[in-house]
Tab-separated table of C-alpha atoms in Angstrom:
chain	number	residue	atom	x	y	z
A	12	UNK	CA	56.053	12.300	34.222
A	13	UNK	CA	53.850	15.452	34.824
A	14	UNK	CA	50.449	14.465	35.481
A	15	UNK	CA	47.977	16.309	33.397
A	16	UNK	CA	45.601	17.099	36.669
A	17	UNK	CA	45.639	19.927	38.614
A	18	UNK	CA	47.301	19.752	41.839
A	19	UNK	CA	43.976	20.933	43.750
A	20	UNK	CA	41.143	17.919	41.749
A	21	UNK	CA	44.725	15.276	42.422
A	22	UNK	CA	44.889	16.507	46.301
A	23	UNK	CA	41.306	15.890	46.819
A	24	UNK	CA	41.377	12.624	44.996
A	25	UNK	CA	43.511	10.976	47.340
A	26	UNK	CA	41.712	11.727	50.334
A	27	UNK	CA	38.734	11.010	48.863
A	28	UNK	CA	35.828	9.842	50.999
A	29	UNK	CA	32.814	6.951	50.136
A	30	UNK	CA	30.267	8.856	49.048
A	31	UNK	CA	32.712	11.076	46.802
A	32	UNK	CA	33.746	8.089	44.835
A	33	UNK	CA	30.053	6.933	44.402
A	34	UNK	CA	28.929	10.145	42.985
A	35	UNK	CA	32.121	10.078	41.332
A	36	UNK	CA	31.297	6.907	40.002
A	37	UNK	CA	27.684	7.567	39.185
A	38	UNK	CA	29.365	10.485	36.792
A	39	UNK	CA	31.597	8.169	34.989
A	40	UNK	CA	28.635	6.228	34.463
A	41	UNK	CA	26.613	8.938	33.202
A	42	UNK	CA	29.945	10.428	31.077
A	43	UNK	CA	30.637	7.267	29.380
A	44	UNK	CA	26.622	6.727	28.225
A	45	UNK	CA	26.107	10.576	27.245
A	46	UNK	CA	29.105	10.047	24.845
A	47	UNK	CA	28.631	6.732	23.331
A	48	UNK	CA	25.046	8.220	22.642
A	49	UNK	CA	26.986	11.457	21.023
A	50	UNK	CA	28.796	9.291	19.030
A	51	UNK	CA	26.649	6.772	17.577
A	52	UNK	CA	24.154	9.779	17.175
A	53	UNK	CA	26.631	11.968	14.984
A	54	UNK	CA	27.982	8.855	12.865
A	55	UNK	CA	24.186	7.970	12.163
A	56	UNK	CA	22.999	11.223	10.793
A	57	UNK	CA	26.396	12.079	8.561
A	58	UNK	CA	25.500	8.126	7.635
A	59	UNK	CA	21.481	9.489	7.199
A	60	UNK	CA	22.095	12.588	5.234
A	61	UNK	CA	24.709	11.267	3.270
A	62	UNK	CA	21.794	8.478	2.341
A	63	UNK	CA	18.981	10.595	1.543
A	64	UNK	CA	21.356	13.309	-0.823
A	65	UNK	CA	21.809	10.115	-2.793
A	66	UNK	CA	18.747	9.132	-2.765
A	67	UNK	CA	17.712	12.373	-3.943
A	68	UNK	CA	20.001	12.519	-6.905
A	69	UNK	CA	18.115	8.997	-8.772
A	70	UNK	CA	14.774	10.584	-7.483
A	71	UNK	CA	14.781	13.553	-9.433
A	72	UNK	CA	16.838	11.961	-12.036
A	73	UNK	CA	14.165	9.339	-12.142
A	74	UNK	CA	11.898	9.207	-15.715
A	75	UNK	CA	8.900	8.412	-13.534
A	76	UNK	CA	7.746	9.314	-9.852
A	77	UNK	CA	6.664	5.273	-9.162
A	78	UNK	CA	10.408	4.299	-11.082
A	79	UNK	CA	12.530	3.580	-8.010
A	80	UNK	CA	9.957	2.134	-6.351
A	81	UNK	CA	9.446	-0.333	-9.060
A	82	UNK	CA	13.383	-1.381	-8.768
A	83	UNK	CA	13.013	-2.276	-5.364
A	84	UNK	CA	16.313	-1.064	-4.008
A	85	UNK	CA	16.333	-0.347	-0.734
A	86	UNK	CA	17.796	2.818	0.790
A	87	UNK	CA	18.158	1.441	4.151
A	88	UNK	CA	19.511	4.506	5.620
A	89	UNK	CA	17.795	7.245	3.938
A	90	UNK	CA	14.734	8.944	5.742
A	91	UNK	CA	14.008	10.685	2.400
A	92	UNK	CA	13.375	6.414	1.136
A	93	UNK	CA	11.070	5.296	3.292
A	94	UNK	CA	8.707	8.100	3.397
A	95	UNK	CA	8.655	7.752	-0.615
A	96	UNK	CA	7.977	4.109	-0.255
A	97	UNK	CA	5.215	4.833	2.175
A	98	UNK	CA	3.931	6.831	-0.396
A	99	UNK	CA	4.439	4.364	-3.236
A	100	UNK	CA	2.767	1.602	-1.105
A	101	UNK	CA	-0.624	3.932	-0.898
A	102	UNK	CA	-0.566	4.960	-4.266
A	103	UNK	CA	0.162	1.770	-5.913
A	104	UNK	CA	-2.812	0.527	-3.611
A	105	UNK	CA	-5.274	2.550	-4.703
A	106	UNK	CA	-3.808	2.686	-9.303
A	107	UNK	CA	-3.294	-1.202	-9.010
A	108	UNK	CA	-4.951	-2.758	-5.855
A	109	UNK	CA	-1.747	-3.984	-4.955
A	110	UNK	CA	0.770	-2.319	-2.521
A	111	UNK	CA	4.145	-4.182	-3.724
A	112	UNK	CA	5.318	-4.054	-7.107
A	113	UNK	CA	5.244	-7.230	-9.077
A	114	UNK	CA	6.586	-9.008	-12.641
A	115	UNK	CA	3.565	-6.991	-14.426
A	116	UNK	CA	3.637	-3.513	-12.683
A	117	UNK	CA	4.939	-1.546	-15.502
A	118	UNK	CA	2.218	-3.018	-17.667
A	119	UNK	CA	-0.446	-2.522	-15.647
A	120	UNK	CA	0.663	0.990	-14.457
A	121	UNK	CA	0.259	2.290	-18.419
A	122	UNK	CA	-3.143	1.090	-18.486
A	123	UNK	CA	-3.989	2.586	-14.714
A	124	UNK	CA	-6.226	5.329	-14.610
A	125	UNK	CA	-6.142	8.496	-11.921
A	126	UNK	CA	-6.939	8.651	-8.347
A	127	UNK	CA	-9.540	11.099	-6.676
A	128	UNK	CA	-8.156	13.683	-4.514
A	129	UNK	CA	-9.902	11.973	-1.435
A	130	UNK	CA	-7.166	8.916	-2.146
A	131	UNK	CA	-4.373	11.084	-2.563
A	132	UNK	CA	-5.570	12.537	0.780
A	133	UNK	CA	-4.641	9.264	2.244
A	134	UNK	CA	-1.085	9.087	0.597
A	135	UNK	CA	-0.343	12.497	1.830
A	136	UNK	CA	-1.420	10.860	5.355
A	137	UNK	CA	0.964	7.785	4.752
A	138	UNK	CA	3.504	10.287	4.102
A	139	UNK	CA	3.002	12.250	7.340
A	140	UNK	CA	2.938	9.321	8.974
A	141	UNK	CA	6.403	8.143	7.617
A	142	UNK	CA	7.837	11.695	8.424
A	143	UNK	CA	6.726	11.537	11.947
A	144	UNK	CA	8.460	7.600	12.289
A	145	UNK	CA	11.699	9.067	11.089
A	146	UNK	CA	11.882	12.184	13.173
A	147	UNK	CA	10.858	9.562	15.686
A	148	UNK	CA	14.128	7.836	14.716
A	149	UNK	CA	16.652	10.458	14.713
A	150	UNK	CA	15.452	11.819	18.458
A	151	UNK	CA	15.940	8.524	19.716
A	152	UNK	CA	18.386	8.001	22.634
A	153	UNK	CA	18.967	11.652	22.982
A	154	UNK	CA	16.917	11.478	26.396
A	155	UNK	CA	20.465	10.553	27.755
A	156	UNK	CA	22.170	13.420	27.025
A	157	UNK	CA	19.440	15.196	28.144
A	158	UNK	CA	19.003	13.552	31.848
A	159	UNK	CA	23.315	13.601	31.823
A	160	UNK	CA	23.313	17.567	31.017
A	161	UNK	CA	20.841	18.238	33.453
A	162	UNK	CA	21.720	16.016	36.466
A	163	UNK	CA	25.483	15.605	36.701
A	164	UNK	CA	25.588	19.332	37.835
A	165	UNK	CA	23.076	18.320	40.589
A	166	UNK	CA	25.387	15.480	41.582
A	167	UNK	CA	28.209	17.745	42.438
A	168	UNK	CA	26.207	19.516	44.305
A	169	UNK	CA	25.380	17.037	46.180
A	170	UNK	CA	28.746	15.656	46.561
A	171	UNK	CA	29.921	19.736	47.387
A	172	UNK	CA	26.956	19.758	50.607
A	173	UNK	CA	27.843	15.748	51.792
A	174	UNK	CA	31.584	17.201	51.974
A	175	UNK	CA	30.488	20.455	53.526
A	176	UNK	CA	28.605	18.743	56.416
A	177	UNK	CA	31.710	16.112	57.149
A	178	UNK	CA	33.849	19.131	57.147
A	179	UNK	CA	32.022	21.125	60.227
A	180	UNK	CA	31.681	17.500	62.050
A	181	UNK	CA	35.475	17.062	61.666
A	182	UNK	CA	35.876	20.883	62.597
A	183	UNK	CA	33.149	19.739	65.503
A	184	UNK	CA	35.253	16.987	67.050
A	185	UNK	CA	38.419	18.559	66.778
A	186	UNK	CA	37.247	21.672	68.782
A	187	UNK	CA	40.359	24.994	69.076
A	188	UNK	CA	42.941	22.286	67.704
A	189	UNK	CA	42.029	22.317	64.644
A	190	UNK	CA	43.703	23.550	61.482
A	191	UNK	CA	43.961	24.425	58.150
A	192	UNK	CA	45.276	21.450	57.529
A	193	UNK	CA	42.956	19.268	58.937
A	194	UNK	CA	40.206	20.900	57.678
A	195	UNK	CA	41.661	21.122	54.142
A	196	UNK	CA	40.970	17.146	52.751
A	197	UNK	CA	37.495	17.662	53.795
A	198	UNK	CA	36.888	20.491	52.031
A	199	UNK	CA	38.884	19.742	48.781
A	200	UNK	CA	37.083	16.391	48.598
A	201	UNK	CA	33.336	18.319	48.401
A	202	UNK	CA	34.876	20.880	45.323
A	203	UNK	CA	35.704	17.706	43.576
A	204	UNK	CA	32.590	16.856	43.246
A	205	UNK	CA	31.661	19.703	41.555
A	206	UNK	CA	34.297	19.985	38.990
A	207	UNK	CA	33.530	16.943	38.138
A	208	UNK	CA	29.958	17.669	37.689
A	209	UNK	CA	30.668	20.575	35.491
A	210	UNK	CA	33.484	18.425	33.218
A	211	UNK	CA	30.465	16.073	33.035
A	212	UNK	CA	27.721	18.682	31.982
A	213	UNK	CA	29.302	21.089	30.304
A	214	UNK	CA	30.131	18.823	26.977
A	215	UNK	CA	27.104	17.232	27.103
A	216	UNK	CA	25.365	20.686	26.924
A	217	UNK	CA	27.109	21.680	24.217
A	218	UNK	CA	26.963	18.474	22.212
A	219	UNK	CA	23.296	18.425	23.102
A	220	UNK	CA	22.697	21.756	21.636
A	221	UNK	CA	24.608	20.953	18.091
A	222	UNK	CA	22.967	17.397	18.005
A	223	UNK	CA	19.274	19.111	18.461
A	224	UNK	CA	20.018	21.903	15.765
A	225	UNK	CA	21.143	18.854	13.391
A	226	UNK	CA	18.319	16.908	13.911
A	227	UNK	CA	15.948	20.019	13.847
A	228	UNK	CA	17.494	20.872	10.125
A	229	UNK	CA	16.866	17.193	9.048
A	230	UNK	CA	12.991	17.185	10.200
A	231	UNK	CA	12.948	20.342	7.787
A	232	UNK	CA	14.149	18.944	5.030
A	233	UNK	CA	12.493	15.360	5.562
A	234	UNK	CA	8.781	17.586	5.467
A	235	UNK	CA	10.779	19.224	2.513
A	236	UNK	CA	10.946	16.229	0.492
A	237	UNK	CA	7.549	14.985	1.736
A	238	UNK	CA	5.980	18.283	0.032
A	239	UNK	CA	8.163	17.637	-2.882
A	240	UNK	CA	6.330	14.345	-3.373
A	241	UNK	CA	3.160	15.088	-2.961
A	242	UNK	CA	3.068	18.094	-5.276
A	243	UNK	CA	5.023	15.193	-7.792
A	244	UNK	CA	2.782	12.692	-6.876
A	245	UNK	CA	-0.614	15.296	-7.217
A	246	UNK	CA	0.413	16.620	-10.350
A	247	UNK	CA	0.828	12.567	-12.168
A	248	UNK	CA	-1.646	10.152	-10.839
A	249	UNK	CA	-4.696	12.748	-9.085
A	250	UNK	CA	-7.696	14.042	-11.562
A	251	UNK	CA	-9.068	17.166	-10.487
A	252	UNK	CA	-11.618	17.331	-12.857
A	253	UNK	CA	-15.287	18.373	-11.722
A	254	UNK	CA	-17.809	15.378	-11.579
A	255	UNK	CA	-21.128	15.534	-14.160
A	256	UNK	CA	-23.330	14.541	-11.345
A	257	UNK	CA	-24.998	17.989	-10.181
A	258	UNK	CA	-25.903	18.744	-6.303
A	259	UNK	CA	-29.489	18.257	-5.250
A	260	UNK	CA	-31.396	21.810	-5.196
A	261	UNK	CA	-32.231	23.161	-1.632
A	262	UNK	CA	-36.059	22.570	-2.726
A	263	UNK	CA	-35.400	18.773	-3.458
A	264	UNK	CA	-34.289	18.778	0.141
A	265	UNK	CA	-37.111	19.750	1.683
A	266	UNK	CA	-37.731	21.952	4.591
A	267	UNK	CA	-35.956	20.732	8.208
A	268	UNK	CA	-38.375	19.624	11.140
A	269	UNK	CA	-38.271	21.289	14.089
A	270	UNK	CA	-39.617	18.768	17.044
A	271	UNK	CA	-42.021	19.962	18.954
A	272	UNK	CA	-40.957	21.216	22.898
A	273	UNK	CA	-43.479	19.347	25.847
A	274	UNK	CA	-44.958	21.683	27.489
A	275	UNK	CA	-45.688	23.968	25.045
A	276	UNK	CA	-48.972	24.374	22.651
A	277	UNK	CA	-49.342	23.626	18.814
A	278	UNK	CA	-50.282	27.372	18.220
A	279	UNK	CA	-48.531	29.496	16.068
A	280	UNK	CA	-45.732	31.696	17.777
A	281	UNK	CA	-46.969	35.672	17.228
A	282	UNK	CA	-45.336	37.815	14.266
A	283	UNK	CA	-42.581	40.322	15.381
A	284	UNK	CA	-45.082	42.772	14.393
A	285	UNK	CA	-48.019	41.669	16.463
A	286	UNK	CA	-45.347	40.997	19.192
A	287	UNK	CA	-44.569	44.596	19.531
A	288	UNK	CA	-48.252	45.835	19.625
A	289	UNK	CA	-48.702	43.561	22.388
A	290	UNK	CA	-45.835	44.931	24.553
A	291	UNK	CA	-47.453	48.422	23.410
């Protein structure tokens, strides 16, 4: 059976030295983590935005912003979910005085007033909060990639010098006798190293780079859908309307004191006018 290698990377295989198969190993190692991250990472966001689509749909086909909420089903894979029930838990807070909904929510949620805009300040922080946690989420584990893109090339190189310099100590030792052909395993085995390398960094790159653009997109939307539900939110439960109590006047105030400097006397400071006669 044809092997699928090339003849050159299956040459300098077999006379492979020590420290080729360690780095060689040390790739693998890096390979095999880089793409079970990859993996795992694309399943979970087609799982996430798959989630928060449907939890989109029975939000805006909701009859009430605090309706879902109220039916306790969790999402458990939808970012879009847990930044509205971070929002629901602060708002239901500061309507009810309670932050999980209970046998008599709907009840007491007709008879609940309106919020000022300072509390609905602090929902929109619980939501910001809640967006930052899930972006948080869907970055995780992609440091691996990362440090595999970046360092397998570096490895090679490595490998490609530590050949290198056991190449001119053969070539050293073996003085005007030696050939091509002694000189070739040497120098086969350090180019392995770098094609490995590259194999190694080159799909992690370009994995990397789609990964990052999907996750990028999703942090988007997710501050989206928090702007969504705030406006939602703002527009329902927040009164806007202009307290009766009136300012204080500048005169009720009174003037400001201005403490005295040491040093200086309790005379009046001259007039601009009576200034400029005196530098006259």
């Amino acid at each position: 059976m044809e092997s699928f290698i090339s003849p050159g990377l299956q040459y300098g295989l077999e006379h492979s030295t020590l420290t080729c198969w360690i780095i060689c190993g040390i790739l693998a190692l890096f390979s095999v983590t880089s793409w079970a991250v990859i993996l795992s990472k694309h399943f979970l966001l087609s799982r996430v935005h798959k989630a928060n689509l449907s939890f989109l749909r029975e939000y805006r086909e909701s009859n009430h912003a605090l309706e879902l909420y109220q039916q306790r089903e969790p999402h458990e894979f939808s970012s879009f979910y847990h930044i509205y029930h971070a929002a629901c838990r602060e708002m239901s807070w500061y309507l009810l005085g309670e932050d999980e909904p209970g046998t008599t929510f709907a009840a007491r949620l007709q008879g609940a007033g309106r919020i000022t805009p300072s509390q609905m300040s602090a929902v929109q922080v619980a939501m910001e909060r809640s967006v930052a946690e899930a972006a948080l989420r869907l970055e995780a584990r992609m440091g691996w990639v990362a440090t595999t893109l970046s360092s397998a090339p570096f490895l090679g190189l490595l490998g490609t010098v530590w050949g290198i310099l056991d190449t001119f100590s053969t070539l050293t030792s073996a003085g005007s006798t030696a050939t091509l052909a002694t000189l070739a395993p040497g120098i086969t085995t350090a180019l392995v190293t770098t094609v490995l390398g590259l194999l190694v960094a080159i799909p992690s790159m370009v994995c990397y780079n789609a990964l990052v653009n999907r996750i990028r997109g999703m942090v988007v939307r997710l501050d989206n859908f928090a702007s969504e539900l705030n406006a939602g939110f703002d527009r329902t439960f927040v009164d806007h309307r202009f307290s009766n109590e009136a300012l204080p006047s500048m005169s009720a105030l009174g003037s400001p004191s201005m403490p005295a400097f040491a040093g200086t006397s309790s005379s009046p400071l001259p007039s601009p006018k009576h200034a400029v006669h005196a530098r006259a």
